[in-house]
């Protein structure tokens, strides 16, 4: 599979900071733009960083793409700003980056763990699209009581929530403690893990996302971030439906009724 990323010409020019996308479209239609020396008048012509592009004979430099993996702390909002002036993920990065970096795979304020931060809109849209069922692993810690095998069976069999039937892909105890459970899920619905556990009677849980699209928290302290490698970015772009899952042993089949909850 080719990893060369193609972008509409008007968008590519706008992303370079040369002008707005509307202005870029106007330049293109007026014959002021060349690709590899040839005049192009179609704004949606696909180009990549390997192409030589000029606007009014001035070369266009590709926008610098930034890809970060952030280990979000508790009580930090997964947005660029907050009307209540609460701390955001953007606040954690502002001392280091002038670019506007957007969170991919949002987490609620109380949940800790992995977020991708990037100014690559194409990757953001790709990972957010439902058909690219991105694999996410959460560590769930119950503050109230043990998570039983029956609870695990219920999560694997599925629970009917107010917005549809949901189930986890995998669930197991990562330690000897029955109050800690590791679950794997693909759904990106709002607070889906909290709602699943609330349906089972768990009102007080701690959530930590330990894996996002194959990326892990290894050597990444709470509140810290690191740049993604070129290979990691390539892997994210090569995610196909279901393909992000490694060929792991599937969970055993659970013959159980659906569990219903209006959450």
Tab-separated table of C-alpha atoms in Angstrom, residues 18-132:
chain	number	residue	atom	x	y	z
A	18	UNK	CA	0.132	31.277	1.777
A	19	UNK	CA	-3.538	32.332	1.755
A	20	UNK	CA	-7.048	31.166	2.620
A	21	UNK	CA	-8.590	28.210	0.797
A	22	UNK	CA	-11.026	30.531	-0.978
A	23	UNK	CA	-8.143	32.696	-2.184
A	24	UNK	CA	-6.237	29.581	-3.228
A	25	UNK	CA	-9.219	28.452	-5.300
A	26	UNK	CA	-9.281	31.855	-6.997
A	27	UNK	CA	-5.558	31.688	-7.797
A	28	UNK	CA	-6.017	28.223	-9.297
A	29	UNK	CA	-9.003	29.164	-11.461
A	30	UNK	CA	-7.130	32.208	-12.790
A	31	UNK	CA	-4.227	30.045	-13.910
A	32	UNK	CA	-1.786	31.386	-11.342
A	33	UNK	CA	-0.836	27.970	-9.942
A	34	UNK	CA	1.588	25.442	-11.393
A	35	UNK	CA	2.257	21.839	-10.408
A	36	UNK	CA	5.658	20.578	-11.514
A	37	UNK	CA	5.802	23.441	-14.034
A	38	UNK	CA	2.339	22.866	-15.501
A	39	UNK	CA	-0.569	25.287	-15.080
A	40	UNK	CA	-3.505	23.704	-13.241
A	41	UNK	CA	-6.985	25.251	-13.051
A	42	UNK	CA	-8.868	22.592	-11.078
A	43	UNK	CA	-8.859	23.288	-7.298
A	44	UNK	CA	-9.469	19.645	-6.375
A	45	UNK	CA	-6.425	18.320	-8.213
A	46	UNK	CA	-4.657	15.946	-5.828
A	47	UNK	CA	-1.077	16.722	-4.837
A	48	UNK	CA	1.478	15.516	-2.307
A	49	UNK	CA	4.619	16.864	-0.655
A	50	UNK	CA	6.609	15.358	-3.523
A	51	UNK	CA	5.086	17.809	-6.016
A	52	UNK	CA	6.625	21.202	-6.824
A	53	UNK	CA	3.888	23.831	-6.481
A	54	UNK	CA	4.065	27.559	-7.194
A	55	UNK	CA	1.549	30.381	-6.826
A	56	UNK	CA	2.338	33.385	-9.004
A	57	UNK	CA	5.808	31.857	-9.513
A	58	UNK	CA	6.443	31.706	-5.758
A	59	UNK	CA	7.132	28.203	-4.387
A	60	UNK	CA	4.780	26.750	-1.801
A	61	UNK	CA	6.430	25.032	1.140
A	62	UNK	CA	4.530	22.086	2.656
A	63	UNK	CA	2.915	22.818	6.004
A	64	UNK	CA	4.895	21.362	8.861
A	65	UNK	CA	2.848	18.481	10.237
A	66	UNK	CA	3.132	17.736	13.940
A	67	UNK	CA	2.086	14.442	15.516
A	68	UNK	CA	2.240	14.020	19.285
A	69	UNK	CA	1.190	11.344	21.747
A	70	UNK	CA	0.020	12.879	25.025
A	71	UNK	CA	-0.660	11.129	28.326
A	72	UNK	CA	-3.543	13.292	29.545
A	73	UNK	CA	-3.789	13.944	33.288
A	74	UNK	CA	-7.046	13.965	35.226
A	75	UNK	CA	-9.084	17.202	35.312
A	76	UNK	CA	-7.783	18.403	31.938
A	77	UNK	CA	-10.289	19.125	29.136
A	78	UNK	CA	-9.744	17.535	25.709
A	79	UNK	CA	-10.408	20.785	23.820
A	80	UNK	CA	-8.400	23.801	22.679
A	81	UNK	CA	-10.276	26.211	24.959
A	82	UNK	CA	-12.862	26.121	27.732
A	83	UNK	CA	-15.533	28.712	28.520
A	84	UNK	CA	-15.155	27.953	32.228
A	85	UNK	CA	-11.416	28.602	32.002
A	86	UNK	CA	-10.531	25.059	33.040
A	87	UNK	CA	-7.174	23.620	32.048
A	88	UNK	CA	-7.104	22.107	28.543
A	89	UNK	CA	-4.764	19.832	26.608
A	90	UNK	CA	-3.815	22.904	24.584
A	91	UNK	CA	-2.531	24.550	27.761
A	92	UNK	CA	-0.149	21.625	28.254
A	93	UNK	CA	1.412	22.176	24.816
A	94	UNK	CA	1.314	25.952	24.315
A	95	UNK	CA	4.748	26.570	25.855
A	96	UNK	CA	6.288	24.339	23.174
A	97	UNK	CA	4.247	24.823	19.978
A	98	UNK	CA	2.869	27.833	18.117
A	99	UNK	CA	0.756	25.624	15.855
A	100	UNK	CA	-2.844	24.783	16.764
A	101	UNK	CA	-2.828	21.101	17.607
A	102	UNK	CA	-6.140	19.278	17.808
A	103	UNK	CA	-6.933	16.267	20.008
A	104	UNK	CA	-7.800	12.975	18.323
A	105	UNK	CA	-9.767	10.459	20.357
A	106	UNK	CA	-11.167	12.751	23.031
A	107	UNK	CA	-11.326	11.774	26.671
A	108	UNK	CA	-13.681	13.173	29.290
A	109	UNK	CA	-12.263	15.402	32.000
A	110	UNK	CA	-11.955	12.655	34.621
A	111	UNK	CA	-10.393	10.055	32.301
A	112	UNK	CA	-6.627	9.858	31.967
A	113	UNK	CA	-4.529	8.368	29.219
A	114	UNK	CA	-3.556	8.571	25.589
A	115	UNK	CA	-4.524	11.253	23.092
A	116	UNK	CA	-3.019	12.072	19.718
A	117	UNK	CA	-2.437	15.796	19.172
A	118	UNK	CA	-1.915	16.967	15.588
A	119	UNK	CA	-2.488	19.716	13.033
A	120	UNK	CA	-3.092	17.096	10.340
A	121	UNK	CA	-6.793	17.450	9.589
A	122	UNK	CA	-6.848	14.466	7.244
A	123	UNK	CA	-5.567	12.115	9.929
A	124	UNK	CA	-7.955	13.589	12.487
A	125	UNK	CA	-10.948	12.959	10.220
A	126	UNK	CA	-9.721	9.496	9.305
A	127	UNK	CA	-9.355	8.281	12.877
A	128	UNK	CA	-12.669	9.845	13.883
A	129	UNK	CA	-14.610	8.179	11.053
A	130	UNK	CA	-16.765	5.257	12.281
A	131	UNK	CA	-15.581	2.891	9.521
A	132	UNK	CA	-12.004	3.026	10.828
